[in-house]
Short mmCIF file of C-alpha atoms and ligand atoms in Angstrom, two decimals:
data_model
loop_
_atom_site.label_atom_id
_atom_site.label_comp_id
_atom_site.label_asym_id
_atom_site.label_seq_id
_atom_site.Cartn_x
_atom_site.Cartn_y
_atom_site.Cartn_z
CA MET A 1 37.32 -111.04 -283.67
CA THR A 2 35.97 -108.08 -282.44
CA GLN A 3 37.51 -105.35 -284.72
CA SER A 4 34.84 -105.77 -287.70
CA HIS A 5 32.05 -104.45 -285.27
CA ASP A 6 31.63 -100.89 -284.16
CA ARG A 7 32.96 -100.78 -280.75
CA LEU A 8 31.98 -98.52 -277.77
CA LEU A 9 34.61 -97.97 -275.03
CA ILE A 10 33.31 -97.39 -271.32
CA ILE A 11 35.83 -95.72 -269.35
CA ASP A 12 35.54 -96.82 -265.96
CA PHE A 13 36.17 -94.50 -262.75
CA GLY A 14 35.32 -97.22 -260.26
CA SER A 15 31.66 -97.18 -259.59
CA GLN A 16 29.87 -100.27 -258.55
CA VAL A 17 27.45 -100.30 -261.38
CA THR A 18 29.84 -100.19 -264.38
CA GLN A 19 29.21 -103.53 -265.47
CA LEU A 20 25.45 -102.94 -265.83
CA ILE A 21 26.24 -100.18 -268.45
CA ALA A 22 27.74 -103.11 -270.86
CA ARG A 23 25.20 -105.06 -269.98
CA ARG A 24 22.45 -102.55 -271.21
CA LEU A 25 24.75 -102.04 -274.39
CA ARG A 26 25.02 -105.64 -275.08
CA GLU A 27 21.53 -106.31 -274.82
CA LEU A 28 21.25 -103.64 -277.41
CA ASN A 29 23.50 -105.85 -279.60
CA VAL A 30 26.30 -103.21 -279.54
CA TYR A 31 29.88 -104.35 -278.54
CA CYS A 32 31.52 -102.57 -275.74
CA GLU A 33 34.32 -102.95 -273.59
CA ILE A 34 34.85 -101.66 -270.01
CA HIS A 35 38.29 -100.44 -269.39
CA PRO A 36 39.78 -98.60 -266.10
CA TYR A 37 40.64 -94.85 -266.83
CA GLN A 38 44.49 -95.39 -266.09
CA ASN A 39 44.53 -97.68 -268.82
CA VAL A 40 43.00 -95.58 -271.48
CA THR A 41 46.45 -94.30 -273.12
CA GLN A 42 46.69 -92.75 -276.57
CA ALA A 43 48.21 -95.87 -277.79
CA PHE A 44 44.96 -97.78 -276.33
CA LEU A 45 42.65 -95.54 -278.25
CA ASN A 46 44.53 -95.58 -281.43
CA ASN A 47 44.27 -99.38 -281.08
CA PHE A 48 40.64 -99.41 -279.98
CA GLN A 49 39.21 -96.76 -282.30
CA PRO A 50 35.87 -96.20 -280.26
CA LYS A 51 32.66 -95.08 -282.35
CA ALA A 52 31.63 -93.67 -279.08
CA VAL A 53 32.71 -93.39 -275.40
CA ILE A 54 30.87 -93.50 -271.80
CA LEU A 55 32.15 -92.24 -269.04
CA SER A 56 31.21 -94.21 -265.93
CA GLY A 57 30.17 -92.98 -262.18
CA GLY A 58 32.58 -93.28 -259.54
CA PRO A 59 33.42 -92.60 -255.74
CA ALA A 60 36.29 -89.77 -256.67
CA SER A 61 35.44 -86.03 -256.51
CA VAL A 62 36.87 -83.86 -259.34
CA LEU A 63 37.63 -81.36 -256.75
CA ASP A 64 40.20 -83.60 -255.51
CA VAL A 65 43.96 -83.13 -256.43
CA ASP A 66 44.78 -85.82 -258.85
CA ALA A 67 40.95 -86.59 -259.67
CA PRO A 68 40.81 -89.46 -262.40
CA ARG A 69 40.07 -87.78 -265.92
CA PRO A 70 39.84 -89.41 -269.20
CA PRO A 71 42.23 -88.37 -272.12
CA SER A 72 41.15 -85.13 -273.76
CA TRP A 73 41.27 -87.09 -277.18
CA ILE A 74 37.91 -88.15 -276.47
CA PHE A 75 36.39 -84.74 -277.00
CA SER A 76 38.49 -83.77 -279.69
CA HIS A 77 37.64 -86.52 -282.44
CA GLY A 78 34.12 -86.09 -283.23
CA ILE A 79 32.89 -88.91 -281.18
CA PRO A 80 29.58 -88.87 -279.28
CA VAL A 81 30.32 -88.91 -275.53
CA LEU A 82 28.03 -89.68 -272.71
CA GLY A 83 28.85 -88.81 -268.97
CA ILE A 84 27.35 -90.34 -266.03
CA CYS A 85 27.25 -89.22 -262.68
CA TYR A 86 31.07 -88.74 -261.77
CA GLY A 87 31.46 -88.75 -265.65
CA GLN A 88 29.25 -86.13 -266.23
CA GLN A 89 31.11 -83.97 -263.75
CA VAL A 90 34.55 -84.78 -265.10
CA MET A 91 33.24 -83.80 -268.53
CA MET A 92 31.96 -80.48 -267.42
CA GLU A 93 34.92 -79.68 -265.44
CA MET A 94 37.14 -80.60 -268.42
CA LEU A 95 35.07 -78.72 -271.00
CA GLY A 96 34.72 -75.50 -269.10
CA GLY A 97 32.16 -75.85 -266.38
CA LYS A 98 32.22 -75.91 -262.73
CA VAL A 99 31.35 -78.74 -260.01
CA GLU A 100 30.88 -77.97 -256.25
CA ARG A 101 30.82 -79.86 -253.18
CA GLY A 102 27.64 -81.36 -251.77
CA HIS A 103 26.61 -78.94 -248.81
CA GLY A 104 22.98 -80.11 -248.61
CA THR A 105 22.49 -80.93 -252.35
CA ALA A 106 23.89 -84.52 -252.26
CA GLU A 107 21.42 -87.23 -253.59
CA PHE A 108 21.02 -90.61 -252.84
CA GLY A 109 18.48 -92.88 -254.27
CA ARG A 110 15.03 -92.22 -256.01
CA ALA A 111 14.68 -88.89 -257.68
CA TYR A 112 12.20 -87.53 -260.39
CA VAL A 113 13.42 -85.49 -263.13
CA VAL A 114 11.37 -83.21 -265.02
CA PRO A 115 11.67 -82.13 -268.82
CA GLY A 116 13.57 -78.77 -269.69
CA GLN A 117 12.27 -76.47 -272.57
CA ASN A 118 13.43 -78.10 -275.42
CA THR A 119 13.30 -81.37 -276.83
CA LEU A 120 16.65 -83.54 -277.28
CA PRO A 121 16.76 -86.69 -279.44
CA LEU A 122 18.52 -88.81 -276.66
CA LEU A 123 15.35 -88.14 -274.75
CA GLU A 124 13.25 -89.39 -277.47
CA GLY A 125 10.53 -91.70 -275.87
CA TRP A 126 11.97 -91.34 -272.45
CA PHE A 127 9.52 -89.05 -270.60
CA LEU A 128 6.67 -91.44 -270.47
CA THR A 129 4.80 -89.01 -267.81
CA ASP A 130 5.56 -85.45 -266.99
CA ARG A 131 8.46 -86.67 -264.70
CA GLU A 132 10.62 -89.61 -264.88
CA GLN A 133 11.99 -91.79 -261.98
CA VAL A 134 15.64 -91.86 -261.91
CA TRP A 135 18.32 -93.30 -259.53
CA MET A 136 20.76 -90.70 -258.13
CA SER A 137 24.03 -91.36 -256.07
CA HIS A 138 25.80 -88.08 -255.86
CA GLY A 139 27.74 -85.88 -253.20
CA ASP A 140 29.30 -83.30 -255.91
CA HIS A 141 27.14 -81.49 -258.59
CA VAL A 142 27.62 -79.30 -261.61
CA SER A 143 27.05 -75.70 -260.66
CA GLU A 144 27.88 -74.41 -263.90
CA ILE A 145 27.46 -76.17 -267.26
CA ALA A 146 30.28 -75.92 -269.69
CA PRO A 147 30.01 -73.68 -272.71
CA GLY A 148 27.79 -75.29 -275.60
CA PHE A 149 25.67 -77.06 -273.13
CA GLU A 150 22.00 -76.79 -272.75
CA VAL A 151 19.76 -78.15 -270.00
CA TYR A 152 17.20 -80.57 -270.81
CA GLY A 153 16.03 -82.07 -267.33
CA THR A 154 16.05 -81.07 -263.68
CA SER A 155 15.54 -82.51 -260.39
CA PRO A 156 15.20 -80.96 -257.07
CA ASN A 157 18.87 -81.51 -256.30
CA ALA A 158 20.34 -81.70 -259.58
CA PRO A 159 19.41 -78.52 -261.77
CA PHE A 160 21.42 -79.86 -264.65
CA ALA A 161 20.42 -83.54 -264.45
CA ILE A 162 20.41 -83.70 -267.90
CA THR A 163 22.57 -81.56 -270.24
CA ALA A 164 23.75 -81.94 -273.81
CA ASP A 165 25.87 -80.13 -276.54
CA VAL A 166 23.92 -81.44 -279.57
CA ASP A 167 26.27 -80.01 -282.17
CA ARG A 168 29.19 -82.04 -280.77
CA SER A 169 27.25 -85.20 -279.45
CA PHE A 170 28.00 -84.61 -276.01
CA TYR A 171 25.51 -85.90 -273.81
CA ALA A 172 25.69 -85.58 -269.53
CA VAL A 173 23.48 -87.43 -267.01
CA GLN A 174 23.69 -86.66 -263.42
CA PHE A 175 21.81 -90.16 -262.35
CA HIS A 176 22.59 -93.81 -263.28
CA PRO A 177 20.47 -94.76 -266.27
CA GLU A 178 22.06 -98.51 -266.14
CA VAL A 179 20.27 -99.66 -262.69
CA HIS A 180 17.35 -101.15 -262.30
CA HIS A 181 15.81 -98.35 -260.57
CA THR A 182 15.78 -95.86 -263.37
CA PRO A 183 12.94 -98.08 -265.04
CA ASN A 184 13.28 -96.52 -268.20
CA GLY A 185 17.02 -96.03 -268.47
CA LYS A 186 17.68 -98.49 -271.33
CA ARG A 187 15.74 -96.32 -273.58
CA LEU A 188 18.54 -93.40 -273.16
CA TYR A 189 21.27 -95.92 -274.25
CA GLU A 190 19.11 -96.94 -277.11
CA ASN A 191 18.94 -93.32 -278.32
CA PHE A 192 22.59 -92.86 -277.59
CA VAL A 193 23.73 -95.71 -279.76
CA ARG A 194 21.39 -94.89 -282.38
CA LEU A 195 22.46 -91.43 -282.37
CA ALA A 196 26.03 -92.55 -282.42
CA GLY A 197 25.05 -94.67 -285.48
CA PHE A 198 25.72 -98.22 -284.15
CA LYS A 199 24.11 -100.87 -286.21
CA GLY A 200 23.46 -103.05 -283.38
CA ASP A 201 25.47 -106.13 -285.19
CA TRP A 202 26.60 -107.72 -281.86
CA THR A 203 24.56 -110.87 -282.23
CA MET A 204 25.13 -114.34 -281.26
CA GLY A 205 25.15 -115.56 -284.85
CA ALA A 206 27.63 -113.20 -285.81
CA TYR A 207 29.80 -113.96 -282.59
CA ARG A 208 29.78 -117.76 -283.48
CA GLU A 209 30.97 -117.32 -287.05
CA GLU A 210 33.70 -114.97 -285.99
CA ALA A 211 34.69 -117.05 -282.87
CA VAL A 212 35.06 -119.96 -285.01
CA GLU A 213 37.54 -118.15 -287.35
CA LYS A 214 39.49 -116.74 -284.69
CA ILE A 215 39.86 -120.08 -283.16
CA ARG A 216 41.14 -121.45 -286.20
CA ASN A 217 43.50 -118.62 -286.78
CA GLN A 218 45.00 -119.18 -283.23
CA VAL A 219 45.11 -122.75 -282.92
CA GLY A 220 46.33 -123.54 -286.56
CA ASP A 221 46.98 -127.57 -286.56
CA GLY A 222 47.85 -127.40 -282.78
CA LYS A 223 46.30 -129.55 -280.23
CA VAL A 224 43.71 -128.29 -277.67
CA ILE A 225 42.94 -129.67 -274.53
CA CYS A 226 39.71 -128.61 -272.30
CA ALA A 227 38.75 -129.42 -268.70
CA LEU A 228 35.10 -129.97 -268.88
CA SER A 229 33.18 -129.56 -265.55
CA GLY A 230 29.65 -130.17 -266.85
CA GLY A 231 29.08 -126.64 -266.17
CA VAL A 232 27.33 -124.13 -268.83
CA ASP A 233 30.61 -122.37 -269.40
CA SER A 234 33.30 -124.96 -269.99
CA SER A 235 30.66 -127.02 -271.98
CA VAL A 236 29.85 -124.09 -274.42
CA ALA A 237 33.74 -123.21 -274.67
CA ALA A 238 34.22 -127.12 -275.68
CA VAL A 239 31.55 -127.08 -278.28
CA LEU A 240 32.50 -123.94 -279.85
CA ILE A 241 35.87 -125.01 -280.23
CA HIS A 242 35.01 -128.37 -281.48
CA GLU A 243 32.91 -126.66 -284.17
CA ALA A 244 36.13 -124.83 -285.07
CA ILE A 245 38.64 -127.42 -285.06
CA GLY A 246 36.88 -130.68 -284.74
CA ASP A 247 38.98 -133.46 -283.55
CA GLN A 248 42.13 -131.49 -282.39
CA LEU A 249 40.06 -130.77 -279.34
CA THR A 250 40.34 -133.47 -276.80
CA CYS A 251 38.13 -132.92 -273.56
CA VAL A 252 38.69 -134.37 -270.10
CA PHE A 253 36.11 -134.92 -267.48
CA VAL A 254 37.50 -135.28 -264.35
CA ASP A 255 35.05 -137.33 -262.18
CA HIS A 256 36.32 -136.59 -258.29
CA GLY A 257 33.17 -138.66 -257.07
CA LEU A 258 31.70 -135.57 -255.73
CA MET A 259 29.08 -135.02 -258.69
CA ARG A 260 25.31 -135.11 -258.11
CA LYS A 261 23.44 -138.42 -259.02
CA ASN A 262 23.52 -139.50 -262.39
CA GLU A 263 25.60 -136.23 -263.10
CA ALA A 264 28.73 -137.73 -264.47
CA GLU A 265 27.18 -140.49 -266.87
CA GLU A 266 24.77 -137.67 -268.19
CA VAL A 267 27.75 -135.29 -269.04
CA ALA A 268 29.91 -137.74 -270.48
CA GLY A 269 26.72 -139.25 -272.49
CA MET A 270 25.82 -136.02 -273.94
CA PHE A 271 29.08 -134.92 -275.19
CA ARG A 272 30.26 -138.16 -276.50
CA GLU A 273 26.81 -139.35 -278.10
CA HIS A 274 25.17 -135.94 -278.99
CA TYR A 275 28.47 -134.11 -280.19
CA ASN A 276 30.88 -136.50 -280.97
CA LEU A 277 33.79 -134.81 -279.14
CA PRO A 278 36.49 -136.70 -278.20
CA LEU A 279 36.10 -137.27 -274.48
CA ILE A 280 38.52 -138.77 -271.92
CA HIS A 281 36.13 -139.72 -268.81
CA ALA A 282 38.47 -139.83 -265.98
CA ASP A 283 36.90 -141.72 -263.04
CA GLU A 284 39.26 -140.52 -260.32
CA SER A 285 36.72 -140.76 -257.69
CA GLU A 286 38.78 -143.54 -255.85
CA LEU A 287 41.72 -141.21 -255.51
CA PHE A 288 39.92 -138.09 -254.55
CA LEU A 289 37.75 -139.60 -251.84
CA GLY A 290 40.83 -141.44 -250.74
CA LYS A 291 42.74 -138.30 -250.09
CA LEU A 292 39.75 -136.57 -248.43
CA ASP A 293 39.27 -139.45 -245.98
CA GLY A 294 39.16 -137.88 -242.27
CA VAL A 295 39.31 -134.34 -243.55
CA SER A 296 36.90 -131.97 -242.17
CA ASP A 297 38.14 -128.51 -242.41
CA PRO A 298 37.05 -126.59 -245.49
CA GLU A 299 40.02 -124.82 -246.98
CA THR A 300 42.33 -128.26 -246.46
CA LYS A 301 39.24 -129.87 -248.43
CA ARG A 302 39.28 -127.25 -251.20
CA LYS A 303 43.11 -127.22 -251.29
CA ILE A 304 43.34 -131.21 -251.78
CA ILE A 305 40.61 -131.25 -254.62
CA GLY A 306 42.12 -128.23 -256.28
CA GLY A 307 45.84 -130.07 -256.36
CA LEU A 308 44.40 -133.32 -257.29
CA PHE A 309 42.65 -131.90 -260.19
CA ILE A 310 45.81 -130.50 -261.58
CA ASP A 311 47.65 -133.56 -261.10
CA VAL A 312 44.98 -135.79 -262.90
CA PHE A 313 44.37 -133.40 -265.45
CA GLU A 314 48.05 -133.26 -266.49
CA LYS A 315 48.26 -136.98 -266.36
CA HIS A 316 45.42 -137.32 -269.05
CA ALA A 317 46.87 -134.49 -271.01
CA LYS A 318 50.19 -136.46 -271.41
CA GLU A 319 48.61 -139.47 -272.38
CA ILE A 320 47.34 -137.84 -275.56
CA GLY A 321 50.72 -136.84 -276.26
CA GLY A 322 50.56 -133.44 -274.93
CA ALA A 323 48.83 -130.35 -275.99
CA ASP A 324 49.55 -126.88 -277.26
CA PHE A 325 46.89 -125.11 -275.96
CA LEU A 326 44.44 -125.14 -272.81
CA ALA A 327 40.72 -124.14 -273.38
CA GLN A 328 39.12 -122.20 -270.62
CA GLY A 329 35.47 -120.96 -270.22
CA THR A 330 36.48 -117.66 -268.86
CA LEU A 331 34.05 -114.97 -268.91
CA TYR A 332 34.15 -111.31 -269.24
CA PRO A 333 33.33 -110.56 -265.42
CA ASP A 334 36.31 -112.58 -264.66
CA VAL A 335 38.23 -110.36 -266.91
CA ILE A 336 37.37 -107.01 -266.22
CA GLU A 337 39.77 -105.27 -263.71
CA SER A 338 37.80 -102.45 -262.00
CA VAL A 339 39.35 -99.68 -260.49
CA SER A 340 40.26 -100.07 -256.97
CA PHE A 341 40.19 -97.19 -255.22
CA SER A 342 41.02 -98.70 -251.75
CA GLY A 343 43.99 -100.41 -253.28
CA GLY A 344 44.21 -103.16 -250.77
CA PRO A 345 43.79 -106.72 -251.76
CA SER A 346 40.33 -108.21 -250.55
CA VAL A 347 40.21 -111.14 -248.01
CA THR A 348 40.07 -114.67 -249.35
CA ILE A 349 36.80 -116.05 -248.08
CA LYS A 350 37.15 -119.41 -249.80
CA SER A 351 39.83 -120.21 -252.36
CA HIS A 352 37.86 -121.21 -255.41
CA HIS A 353 38.85 -124.34 -257.44
CA ASN A 354 38.96 -123.92 -261.16
CA VAL A 355 41.91 -124.65 -263.30
CA GLY A 356 43.70 -121.57 -261.96
CA GLY A 357 47.15 -122.82 -261.87
CA LEU A 358 47.38 -124.99 -264.78
CA PRO A 359 48.47 -122.81 -267.66
CA GLU A 360 51.76 -121.68 -266.03
CA ARG A 361 52.41 -125.20 -265.06
CA MET A 362 51.85 -127.13 -268.12
CA ASN A 363 53.30 -124.18 -270.53
CA MET A 364 50.30 -124.16 -272.97
CA GLN A 365 48.57 -121.13 -274.43
CA LEU A 366 45.12 -120.21 -273.41
CA VAL A 367 42.28 -120.55 -275.76
CA GLU A 368 39.34 -118.64 -274.15
CA PRO A 369 36.77 -117.91 -276.51
CA LEU A 370 34.08 -116.50 -274.20
CA ARG A 371 36.15 -113.96 -272.72
CA GLU A 372 34.07 -111.27 -274.19
CA LEU A 373 30.69 -112.61 -272.91
CA PHE A 374 28.55 -112.15 -270.09
CA LYS A 375 26.73 -115.08 -268.27
CA ASP A 376 23.63 -114.78 -270.33
CA GLU A 377 25.38 -114.21 -273.70
CA VAL A 378 26.98 -117.71 -272.88
CA ARG A 379 23.87 -119.02 -272.45
CA ALA A 380 22.30 -117.78 -275.74
CA LEU A 381 25.48 -118.75 -277.61
CA GLY A 382 25.17 -122.31 -276.14
CA ARG A 383 21.34 -122.22 -277.37
CA GLU A 384 22.84 -120.95 -280.78
CA LEU A 385 24.77 -124.24 -280.87
CA GLY A 386 21.97 -126.39 -280.26
CA LEU A 387 23.03 -127.18 -276.58
CA PRO A 388 19.73 -128.36 -274.74
CA ASP A 389 17.77 -125.86 -273.12
CA HIS A 390 17.70 -127.92 -269.64
CA PHE A 391 21.33 -128.17 -269.84
CA ILE A 392 21.95 -124.42 -270.35
CA GLY A 393 19.56 -123.28 -267.46
CA ARG A 394 21.26 -125.50 -265.00
CA HIS A 395 22.41 -123.89 -261.56
CA PRO A 396 25.78 -123.00 -261.19
CA PHE A 397 27.74 -126.26 -259.14
CA PRO A 398 31.10 -125.44 -257.51
CA GLY A 399 34.35 -127.37 -258.87
CA PRO A 400 34.84 -129.01 -255.36
CA GLY A 401 31.22 -130.59 -255.86
CA LEU A 402 29.56 -132.17 -253.09
CA ALA A 403 32.55 -131.88 -250.99
CA ILE A 404 31.60 -128.49 -249.62
CA ARG A 405 28.07 -129.44 -249.08
CA CYS A 406 29.16 -132.16 -246.69
CA PRO A 407 30.16 -130.14 -243.75
CA GLY A 408 32.94 -132.33 -241.63
CA GLU A 409 34.03 -135.76 -242.64
CA ILE A 410 33.18 -136.90 -245.96
CA THR A 411 32.23 -140.43 -246.20
CA ARG A 412 30.83 -142.58 -249.30
CA ALA A 413 27.71 -143.30 -247.09
CA LYS A 414 27.12 -139.40 -246.47
CA LEU A 415 27.59 -138.81 -250.11
CA ASP A 416 25.26 -141.14 -251.34
CA ILE A 417 22.58 -140.08 -248.67
CA LEU A 418 23.23 -136.30 -250.13
CA ARG A 419 22.75 -137.31 -253.46
CA GLU A 420 19.48 -139.04 -253.03
CA ALA A 421 18.21 -136.00 -251.06
CA ASP A 422 19.38 -133.38 -253.53
CA ALA A 423 17.75 -135.27 -256.16
CA VAL A 424 14.22 -135.05 -254.52
CA TYR A 425 14.50 -131.45 -253.66
CA ILE A 426 15.64 -130.61 -256.97
CA ASP A 427 12.73 -133.18 -258.53
CA GLN A 428 10.07 -130.85 -256.22
CA ILE A 429 11.74 -127.73 -257.27
CA ARG A 430 11.32 -128.47 -261.04
CA LYS A 431 7.67 -129.94 -260.42
CA HIS A 432 6.68 -126.74 -258.82
CA GLY A 433 8.00 -124.80 -261.91
CA LEU A 434 10.49 -122.95 -259.49
CA TYR A 435 13.85 -123.90 -260.81
CA ASP A 436 14.47 -120.92 -262.97
CA GLU A 437 13.27 -118.45 -260.53
CA ILE A 438 16.20 -119.97 -258.33
CA TRP A 439 19.84 -118.88 -258.74
CA GLN A 440 21.03 -122.17 -257.01
CA ALA A 441 19.41 -124.78 -254.84
CA PHE A 442 20.96 -127.78 -253.26
CA VAL A 443 21.04 -130.05 -250.07
CA ALA A 444 23.63 -129.75 -247.51
CA ILE A 445 23.91 -132.87 -245.07
CA LEU A 446 24.86 -131.88 -241.68
CA PRO A 447 27.27 -133.47 -239.58
CA VAL A 448 24.83 -134.32 -236.81
CA ARG A 449 22.50 -137.12 -236.21
CA THR A 450 19.12 -136.63 -234.32
CA VAL A 451 16.61 -138.60 -233.01
CA GLY A 452 13.14 -139.39 -234.58
CA VAL A 453 10.37 -141.70 -234.42
CA MET A 454 9.30 -143.37 -237.59
CA GLY A 455 6.33 -146.19 -238.00
CA ASP A 456 6.84 -147.18 -233.93
CA GLY A 457 10.39 -147.16 -233.98
CA ARG A 458 13.01 -144.98 -232.88
CA THR A 459 15.41 -143.47 -235.50
CA TYR A 460 18.93 -142.02 -235.14
CA ASP A 461 19.65 -140.24 -238.51
CA TYR A 462 21.55 -137.42 -240.28
CA ALA A 463 19.65 -133.86 -240.67
CA CYS A 464 19.93 -131.97 -243.81
CA ALA A 465 19.48 -128.53 -244.67
CA LEU A 466 17.80 -127.18 -247.73
CA ARG A 467 19.43 -124.19 -249.69
CA ALA A 468 17.69 -122.09 -252.31
CA VAL A 469 18.83 -118.46 -253.28
CA THR A 470 18.02 -115.83 -255.57
CA SER A 471 21.06 -113.82 -257.05
CA VAL A 472 22.22 -111.94 -260.00
CA ASP A 473 25.78 -112.78 -259.77
CA GLY A 474 26.55 -115.01 -257.07
CA MET A 475 28.25 -112.18 -255.00
CA THR A 476 25.16 -111.26 -252.74
CA ALA A 477 22.04 -113.36 -252.27
CA ASP A 478 18.82 -113.85 -250.87
CA TYR A 479 17.03 -117.11 -249.35
CA TYR A 480 14.11 -118.24 -251.85
CA PRO A 481 10.66 -117.46 -249.97
CA PHE A 482 9.23 -120.90 -250.58
CA THR A 483 5.78 -121.39 -249.43
CA HIS A 484 5.38 -123.62 -246.15
CA GLU A 485 3.34 -125.92 -248.16
CA PHE A 486 6.15 -126.39 -250.21
CA LEU A 487 8.55 -126.71 -247.57
CA GLY A 488 6.39 -129.16 -245.79
CA GLU A 489 6.12 -131.48 -248.95
CA THR A 490 9.53 -131.66 -249.81
CA ALA A 491 10.39 -132.51 -246.04
CA THR A 492 7.85 -135.50 -246.21
CA ARG A 493 9.20 -136.72 -249.50
CA ILE A 494 12.98 -136.46 -248.43
CA ILE A 495 12.19 -138.30 -245.18
CA ASN A 496 10.18 -140.82 -246.91
CA GLU A 497 12.20 -141.52 -249.95
CA VAL A 498 15.73 -141.26 -248.68
CA PRO A 499 16.81 -143.72 -245.85
CA GLY A 500 19.50 -141.99 -243.61
CA ILE A 501 17.67 -138.63 -243.05
CA ASN A 502 14.98 -138.12 -240.49
CA ARG A 503 14.92 -134.25 -240.20
CA VAL A 504 15.00 -131.59 -242.71
CA THR A 505 15.83 -127.70 -242.12
CA TYR A 506 15.62 -124.70 -244.28
CA ASP A 507 18.47 -122.23 -244.34
CA ILE A 508 17.23 -118.83 -244.44
CA THR A 509 20.77 -116.80 -244.34
CA SER A 510 21.21 -114.19 -247.01
CA LYS A 511 24.82 -113.37 -248.08
CA PRO A 512 26.35 -111.49 -246.61
CA PRO A 513 26.37 -112.74 -243.70
CA GLY A 514 26.31 -116.08 -245.10
CA THR A 515 27.92 -117.56 -248.26
CA ILE A 516 25.81 -119.53 -250.64
CA GLU A 517 27.57 -122.99 -250.07
CA TRP A 518 28.20 -124.15 -246.48
CA GLU A 519 32.04 -124.09 -246.72
P1 LIG B 601 29.92 -118.55 -252.36
O1 LIG B 601 29.56 -119.95 -251.55
O2 LIG B 601 31.25 -118.27 -251.87
O3 LIG B 601 29.47 -118.98 -253.54
O4 LIG B 601 28.84 -117.73 -251.82
C1 LIG B 601 29.18 -118.21 -254.80
C2 LIG B 601 29.14 -118.99 -256.05
O5 LIG B 601 30.38 -119.59 -256.53
C3 LIG B 601 30.18 -121.14 -256.27
N1 LIG B 601 31.47 -121.35 -256.01
C4 LIG B 601 32.51 -122.21 -256.80
N2 LIG B 601 32.52 -122.23 -258.03
N3 LIG B 601 34.54 -123.24 -257.64
C5 LIG B 601 33.51 -122.70 -258.59
O6 LIG B 601 33.71 -123.04 -259.97
C6 LIG B 601 34.57 -122.91 -256.33
O7 LIG B 601 35.26 -123.49 -255.67
C7 LIG B 601 33.37 -122.59 -255.88
N4 LIG B 601 33.22 -122.42 -254.55
C8 LIG B 601 31.73 -121.77 -254.41
C9 LIG B 601 28.97 -121.40 -255.67
O8 LIG B 601 28.36 -122.47 -255.94
C10 LIG B 601 28.13 -119.85 -255.80
O9 LIG B 601 27.28 -120.47 -257.12
#
């Protein structure tokens, strides 16, 4: 599908912010992919045919034995190359310049670059004042630039902050233009892709047409089944696939009884009525809640729900006479293998439940039409497909649902209380116009009851915790700084409107050390 677009290749050397380079480029309607340097072989390049290359930053030193390097092919095929931080250093070293270890010249954080003598098209519109703020993060530095290069910008500790060999269209910067703290960084990328001749044809309209075509080619007259969770990703995938192959698609919405207030009906109703999508609404709440009865350990809860989900989904797939393909809303960040320098497997904090084990077990091929998209691109595609805004902007909701917002044993009574309290809380957030500023907000019902006094009587009811966080990707998060007024008003409403709760607390833990969900 993407072959018809000009393609930019980002060679990843393991920087923490490589994904941001891709983000900036996608914002400029340029199609790009990130690949770890080890995978960029000659065969890969022959197939990928990049129109330009960006070399990312990374933690290695070019002075180390076995320092990671890009293939020299990229410097001999007349394509523009931009090196960033480590990418700059490795480029200089490979093209005949020199790199030295830090020794007092390391630079981390904010720095200011001033322009050199000559103008450079890459910097058009970039220096808004006589110096421009950038973000540096380097130990080694270039001590001698390669033949053919000239200096176009310097900072106190990086005399070669911006260099270029204009004739060969090679550009190299020591700082990170992709990060927020290089405020005018996007302009550099904009200039780079313009100089490289990109047409900026990566739009959602074009993506939609090509994706439909690709799905038709892949599926032929086969049958596709899709697990609809009510989340944005699986919903957008389902609507797109339905546009491509109509009733060859069947969606299964497994209601595990752990959805929020009215959620199951809303999701099923929207897809059935608005999109006329063949949908099995599997109400399996008895099964799930039965198996969760008496279980309080978080990991056990997750395993039970994940396992049951697969069983139930398989059962319904059989009912429709089997399927050849399984549709999933996998996104690009799930696909990118970033380079691991530490090597070791990371610790499992929580076993995430999605449809992970399904494809192997059911022997189906995958249809993953969102594999090349970031989350906000999926939202843009959803809008393009006519999904309502309030649906597209919904906060993420975890696969195990309310089970992990009910620490300790799950009972129907507690779930009912939780659903009501959550609905009031979200209503408050929407009424105050805060919903879109918050990554995720929810109530957790605590496994303690506390004493209160209401009217003139004693109460002995549950306590709950409100959670609201800001985040970019769910990996790190900070609590949302509600005003005391908002918190007070919300607590009063919950206690007045939700029987069963007599105490409300606000969770002010960031992630880390906390996680977003309570379990
Ligand atoms: P934590 O709690 O680990 O969550 O900080 C990070 C983000 O992931 C969501 N989450 C899940 N999403 N299946 C999902 O699809 C899961 O099992 C799951 N557990 C947590 C969580 O809501 C937050 O957005």
